[in-house]
mmCIF file of C-alpha atoms in Angstrom:
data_model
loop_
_atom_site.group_PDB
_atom_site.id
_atom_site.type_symbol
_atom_site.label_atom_id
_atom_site.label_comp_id
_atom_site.label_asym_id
_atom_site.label_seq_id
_atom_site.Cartn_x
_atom_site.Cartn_y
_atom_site.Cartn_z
ATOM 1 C CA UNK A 1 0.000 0.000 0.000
ATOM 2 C CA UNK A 2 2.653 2.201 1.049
ATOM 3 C CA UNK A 3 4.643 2.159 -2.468
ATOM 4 C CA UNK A 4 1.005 2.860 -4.409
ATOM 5 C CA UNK A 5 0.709 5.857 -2.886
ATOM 6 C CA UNK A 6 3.936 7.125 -3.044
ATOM 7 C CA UNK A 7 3.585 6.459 -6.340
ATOM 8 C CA UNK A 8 0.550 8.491 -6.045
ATOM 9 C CA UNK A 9 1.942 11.672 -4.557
ATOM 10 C CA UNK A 10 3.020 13.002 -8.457
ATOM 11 C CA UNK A 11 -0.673 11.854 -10.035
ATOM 12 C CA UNK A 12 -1.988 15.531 -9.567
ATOM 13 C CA UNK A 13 0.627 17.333 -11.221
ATOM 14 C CA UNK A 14 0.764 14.514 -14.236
ATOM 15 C CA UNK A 15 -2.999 14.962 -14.665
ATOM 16 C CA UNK A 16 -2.584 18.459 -15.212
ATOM 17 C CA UNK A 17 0.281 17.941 -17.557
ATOM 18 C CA UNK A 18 -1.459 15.130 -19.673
ATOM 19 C CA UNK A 19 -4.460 17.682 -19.974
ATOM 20 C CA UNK A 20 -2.554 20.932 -20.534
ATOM 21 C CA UNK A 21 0.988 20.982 -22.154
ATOM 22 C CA UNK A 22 1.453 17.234 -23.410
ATOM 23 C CA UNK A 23 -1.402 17.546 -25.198
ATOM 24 C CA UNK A 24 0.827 19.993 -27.383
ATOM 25 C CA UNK A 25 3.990 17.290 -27.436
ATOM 26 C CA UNK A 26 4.487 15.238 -30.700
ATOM 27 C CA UNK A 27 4.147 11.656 -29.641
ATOM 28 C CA UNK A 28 5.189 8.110 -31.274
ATOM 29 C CA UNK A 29 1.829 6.336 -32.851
ATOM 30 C CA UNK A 30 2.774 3.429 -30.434
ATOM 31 C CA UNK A 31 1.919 5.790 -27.231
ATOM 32 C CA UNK A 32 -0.668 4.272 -25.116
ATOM 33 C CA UNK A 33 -3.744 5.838 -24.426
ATOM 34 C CA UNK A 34 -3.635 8.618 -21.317
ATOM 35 C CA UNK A 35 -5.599 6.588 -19.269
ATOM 36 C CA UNK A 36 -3.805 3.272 -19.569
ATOM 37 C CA UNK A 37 -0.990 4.502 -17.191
ATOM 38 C CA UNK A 38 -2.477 5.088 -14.565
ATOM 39 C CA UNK A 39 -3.589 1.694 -13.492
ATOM 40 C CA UNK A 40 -0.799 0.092 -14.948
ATOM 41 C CA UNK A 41 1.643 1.614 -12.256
ATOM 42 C CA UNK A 42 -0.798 1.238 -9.707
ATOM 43 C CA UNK A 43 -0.357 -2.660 -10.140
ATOM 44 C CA UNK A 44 3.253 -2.271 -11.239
ATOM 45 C CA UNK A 45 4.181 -0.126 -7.544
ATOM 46 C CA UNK A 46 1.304 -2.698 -5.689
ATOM 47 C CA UNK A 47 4.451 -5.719 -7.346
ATOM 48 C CA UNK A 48 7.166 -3.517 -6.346
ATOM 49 C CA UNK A 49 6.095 -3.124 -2.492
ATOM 50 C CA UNK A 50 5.410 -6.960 -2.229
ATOM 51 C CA UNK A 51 8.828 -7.795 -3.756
ATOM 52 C CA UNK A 52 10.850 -5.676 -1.416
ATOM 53 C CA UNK A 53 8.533 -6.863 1.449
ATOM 54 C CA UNK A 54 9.022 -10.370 0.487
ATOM 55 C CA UNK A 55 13.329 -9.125 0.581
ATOM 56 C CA UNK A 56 12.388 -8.179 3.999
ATOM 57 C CA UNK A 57 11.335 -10.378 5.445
ATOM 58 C CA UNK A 58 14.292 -12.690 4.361
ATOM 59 C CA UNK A 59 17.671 -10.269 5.910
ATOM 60 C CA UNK A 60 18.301 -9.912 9.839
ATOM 61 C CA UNK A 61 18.059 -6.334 9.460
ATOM 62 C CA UNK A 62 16.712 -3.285 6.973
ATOM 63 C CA UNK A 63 20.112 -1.865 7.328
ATOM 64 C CA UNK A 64 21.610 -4.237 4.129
ATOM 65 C CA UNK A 65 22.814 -2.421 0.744
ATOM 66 C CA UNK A 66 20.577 -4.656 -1.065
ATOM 67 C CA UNK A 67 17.667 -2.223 0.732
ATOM 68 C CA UNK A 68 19.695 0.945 -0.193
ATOM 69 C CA UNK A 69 20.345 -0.086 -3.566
ATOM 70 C CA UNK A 70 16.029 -0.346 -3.752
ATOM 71 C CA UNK A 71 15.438 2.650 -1.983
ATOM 72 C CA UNK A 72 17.648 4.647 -4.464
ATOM 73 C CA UNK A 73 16.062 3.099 -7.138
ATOM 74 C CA UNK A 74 12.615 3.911 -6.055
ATOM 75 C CA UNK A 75 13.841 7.583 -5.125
ATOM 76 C CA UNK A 76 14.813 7.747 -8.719
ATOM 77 C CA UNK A 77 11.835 6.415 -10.037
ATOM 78 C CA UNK A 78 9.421 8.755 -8.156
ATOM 79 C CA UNK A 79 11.059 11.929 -9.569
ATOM 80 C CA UNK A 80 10.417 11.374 -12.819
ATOM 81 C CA UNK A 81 7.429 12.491 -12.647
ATOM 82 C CA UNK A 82 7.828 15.662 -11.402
ATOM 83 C CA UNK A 83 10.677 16.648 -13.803
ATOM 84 C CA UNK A 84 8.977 15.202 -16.790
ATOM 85 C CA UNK A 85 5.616 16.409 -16.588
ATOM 86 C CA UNK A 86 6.404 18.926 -13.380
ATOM 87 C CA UNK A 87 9.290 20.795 -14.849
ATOM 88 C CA UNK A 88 8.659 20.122 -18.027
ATOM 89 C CA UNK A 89 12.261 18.613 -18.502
ATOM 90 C CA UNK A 90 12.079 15.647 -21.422
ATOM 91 C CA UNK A 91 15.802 15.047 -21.225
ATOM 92 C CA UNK A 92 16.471 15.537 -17.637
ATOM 93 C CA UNK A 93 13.410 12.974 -17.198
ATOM 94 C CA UNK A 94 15.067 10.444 -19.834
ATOM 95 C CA UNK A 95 18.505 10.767 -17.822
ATOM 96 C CA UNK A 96 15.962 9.527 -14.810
ATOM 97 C CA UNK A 97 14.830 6.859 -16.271
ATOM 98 C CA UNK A 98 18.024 5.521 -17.457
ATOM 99 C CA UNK A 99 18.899 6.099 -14.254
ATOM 100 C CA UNK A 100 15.662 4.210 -12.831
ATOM 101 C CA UNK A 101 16.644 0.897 -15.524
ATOM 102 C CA UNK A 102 20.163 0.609 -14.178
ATOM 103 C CA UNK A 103 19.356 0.423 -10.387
ATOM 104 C CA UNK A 104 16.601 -1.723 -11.303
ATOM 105 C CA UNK A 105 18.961 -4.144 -12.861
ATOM 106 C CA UNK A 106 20.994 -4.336 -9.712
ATOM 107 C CA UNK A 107 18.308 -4.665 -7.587
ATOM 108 C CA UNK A 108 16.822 -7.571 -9.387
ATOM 109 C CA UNK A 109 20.470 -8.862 -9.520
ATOM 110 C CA UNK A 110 20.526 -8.636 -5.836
ATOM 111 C CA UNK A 111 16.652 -9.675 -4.989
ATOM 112 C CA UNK A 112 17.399 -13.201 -7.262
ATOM 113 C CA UNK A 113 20.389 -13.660 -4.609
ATOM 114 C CA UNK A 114 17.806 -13.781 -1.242
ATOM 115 C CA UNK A 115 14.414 -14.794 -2.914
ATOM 116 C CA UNK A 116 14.747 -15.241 -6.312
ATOM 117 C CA UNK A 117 10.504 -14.930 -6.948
ATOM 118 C CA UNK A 118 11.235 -11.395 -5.518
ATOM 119 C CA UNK A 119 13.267 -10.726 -8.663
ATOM 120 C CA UNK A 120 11.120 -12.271 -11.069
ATOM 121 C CA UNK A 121 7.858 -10.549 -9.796
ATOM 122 C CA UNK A 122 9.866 -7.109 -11.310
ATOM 123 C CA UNK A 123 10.218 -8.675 -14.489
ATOM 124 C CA UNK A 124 6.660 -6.888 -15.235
ATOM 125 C CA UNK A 125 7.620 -3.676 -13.859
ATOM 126 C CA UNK A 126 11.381 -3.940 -16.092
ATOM 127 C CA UNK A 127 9.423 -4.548 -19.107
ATOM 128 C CA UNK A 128 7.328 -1.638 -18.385
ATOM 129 C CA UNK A 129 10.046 0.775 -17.572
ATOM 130 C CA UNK A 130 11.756 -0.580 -20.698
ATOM 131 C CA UNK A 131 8.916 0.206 -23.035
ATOM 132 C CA UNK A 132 8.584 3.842 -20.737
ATOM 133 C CA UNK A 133 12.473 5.019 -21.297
ATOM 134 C CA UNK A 134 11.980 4.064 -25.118
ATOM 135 C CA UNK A 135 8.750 6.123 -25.119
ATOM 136 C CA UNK A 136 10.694 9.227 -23.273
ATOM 137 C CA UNK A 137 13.611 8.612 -25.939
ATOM 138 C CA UNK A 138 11.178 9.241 -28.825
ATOM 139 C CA UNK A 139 9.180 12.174 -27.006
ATOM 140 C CA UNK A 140 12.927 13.531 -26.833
ATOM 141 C CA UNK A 141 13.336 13.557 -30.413
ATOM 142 C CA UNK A 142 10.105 14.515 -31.806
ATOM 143 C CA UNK A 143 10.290 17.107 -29.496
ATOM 144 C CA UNK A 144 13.742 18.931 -29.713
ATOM 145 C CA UNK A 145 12.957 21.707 -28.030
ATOM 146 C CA UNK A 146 12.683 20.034 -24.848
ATOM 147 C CA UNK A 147 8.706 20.245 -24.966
ATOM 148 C CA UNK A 148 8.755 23.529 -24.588
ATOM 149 C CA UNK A 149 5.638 24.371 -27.020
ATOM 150 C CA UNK A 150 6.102 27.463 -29.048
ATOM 151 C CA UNK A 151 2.975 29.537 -29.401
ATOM 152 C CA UNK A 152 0.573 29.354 -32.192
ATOM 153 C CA UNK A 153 1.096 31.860 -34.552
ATOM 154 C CA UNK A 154 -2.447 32.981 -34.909
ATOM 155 C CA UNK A 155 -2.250 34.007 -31.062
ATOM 156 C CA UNK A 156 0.916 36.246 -31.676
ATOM 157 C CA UNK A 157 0.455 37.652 -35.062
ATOM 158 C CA UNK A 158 -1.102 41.262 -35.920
ATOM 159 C CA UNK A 159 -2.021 42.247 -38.753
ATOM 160 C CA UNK A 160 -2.752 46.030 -39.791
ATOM 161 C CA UNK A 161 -6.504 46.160 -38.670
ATOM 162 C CA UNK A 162 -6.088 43.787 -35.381
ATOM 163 C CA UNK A 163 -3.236 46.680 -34.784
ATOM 164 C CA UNK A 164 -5.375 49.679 -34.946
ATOM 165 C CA UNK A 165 -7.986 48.348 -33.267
ATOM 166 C CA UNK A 166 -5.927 47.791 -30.073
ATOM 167 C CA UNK A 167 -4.697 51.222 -30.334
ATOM 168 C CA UNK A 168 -7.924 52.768 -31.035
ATOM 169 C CA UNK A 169 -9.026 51.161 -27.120
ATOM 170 C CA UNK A 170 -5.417 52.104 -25.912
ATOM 171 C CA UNK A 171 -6.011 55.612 -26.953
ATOM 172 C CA UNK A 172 -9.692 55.624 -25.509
ATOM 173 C CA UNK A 173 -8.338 53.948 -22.117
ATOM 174 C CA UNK A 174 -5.706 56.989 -22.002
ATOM 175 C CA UNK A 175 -7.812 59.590 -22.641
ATOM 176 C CA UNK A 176 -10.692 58.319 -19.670
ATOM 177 C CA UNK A 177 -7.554 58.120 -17.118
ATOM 178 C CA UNK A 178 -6.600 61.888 -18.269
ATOM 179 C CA UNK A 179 -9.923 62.571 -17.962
ATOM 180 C CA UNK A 180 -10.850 63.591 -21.484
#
């Protein structure tokens, strides 16, 4: 329960990113639906919290690197959410997640070493996080400009009449403050 809602606490700010600004991105034609994430990482973290609890309950102590090693790793993994859709940071969020796939790969090296069904219940969660860092690779490069979206032109051109229209209520708004 605990590692669902952690990987909860980011939901609000990436539901107001997938309805605002990544809307805008350019996106692969093999990106999922919006609302197929959700409840995938809510199983995906529900695995994740029984395989470390399952590591656990196998060591003397919590105080083992193999622990440290998953606690980084799901440190990692939690940011990218907020630098992704938070910050709006493609590339810093694809360093993440390479970041996220290489401490996973310990950590299942390690789990398979005490329980080895703790290791192989993240084989769903690696695949995911997998297809997820090649999904963030290819927002990256349909989007080099970081996904910062550039305005539409329609909103930031004027043309002669939209021009002297504004100016006609500029001078009118001048002349009521001078009191003419």
């Amino acid at each position: 329960i605990g590692h669902v809602i952690g990987g909860s606490l980011a939901a609000p700010l990436t539901v107001k990113a997938v309805k605002g600004w990544y809307q805008d991105l350019k996106k692969p034609s093999w990106n999922p639906p919006d609302g197929l994430f959700a409840p995938t990482w809510v199983v995906l973290y529900a695995t994740m919290g029984v395989s470390v609890s399952w590591i656990l309950q196998r060591l003397p102590t919590w105080k083992h690197s193999v622990i440290y090693w998953y606690m980084a790793h799901y440190v990692i993994n939690l940011s990218w959410a907020p630098v992704f859709f938070g910050f709006k940071k493609l590339r810093a969020g694809l360093a993440l997640i390479l970041a996220a796939v290489a401490s996973l790969g310990v950590v299942m090296l390690r789990f398979a070493q005490i329980y080895l069904p703790s290791a192989l219940l993240l084989i769903p969660y690696t695949c995911w996080l997998v297809f997820a860092t090649f999904l963030n690779s290819e927002i990256c490069r349909l989007n080099p400009n970081d996904g910062t979206v550039a305005k539409k032109e329609s909103n930031t051109e004027y043309d002669d009449d939209k021009l002297s229209k504004d100016l006609a209520k500029l001078q009118d708004a001048a002349a009521k403050y001078a009191g003419l």
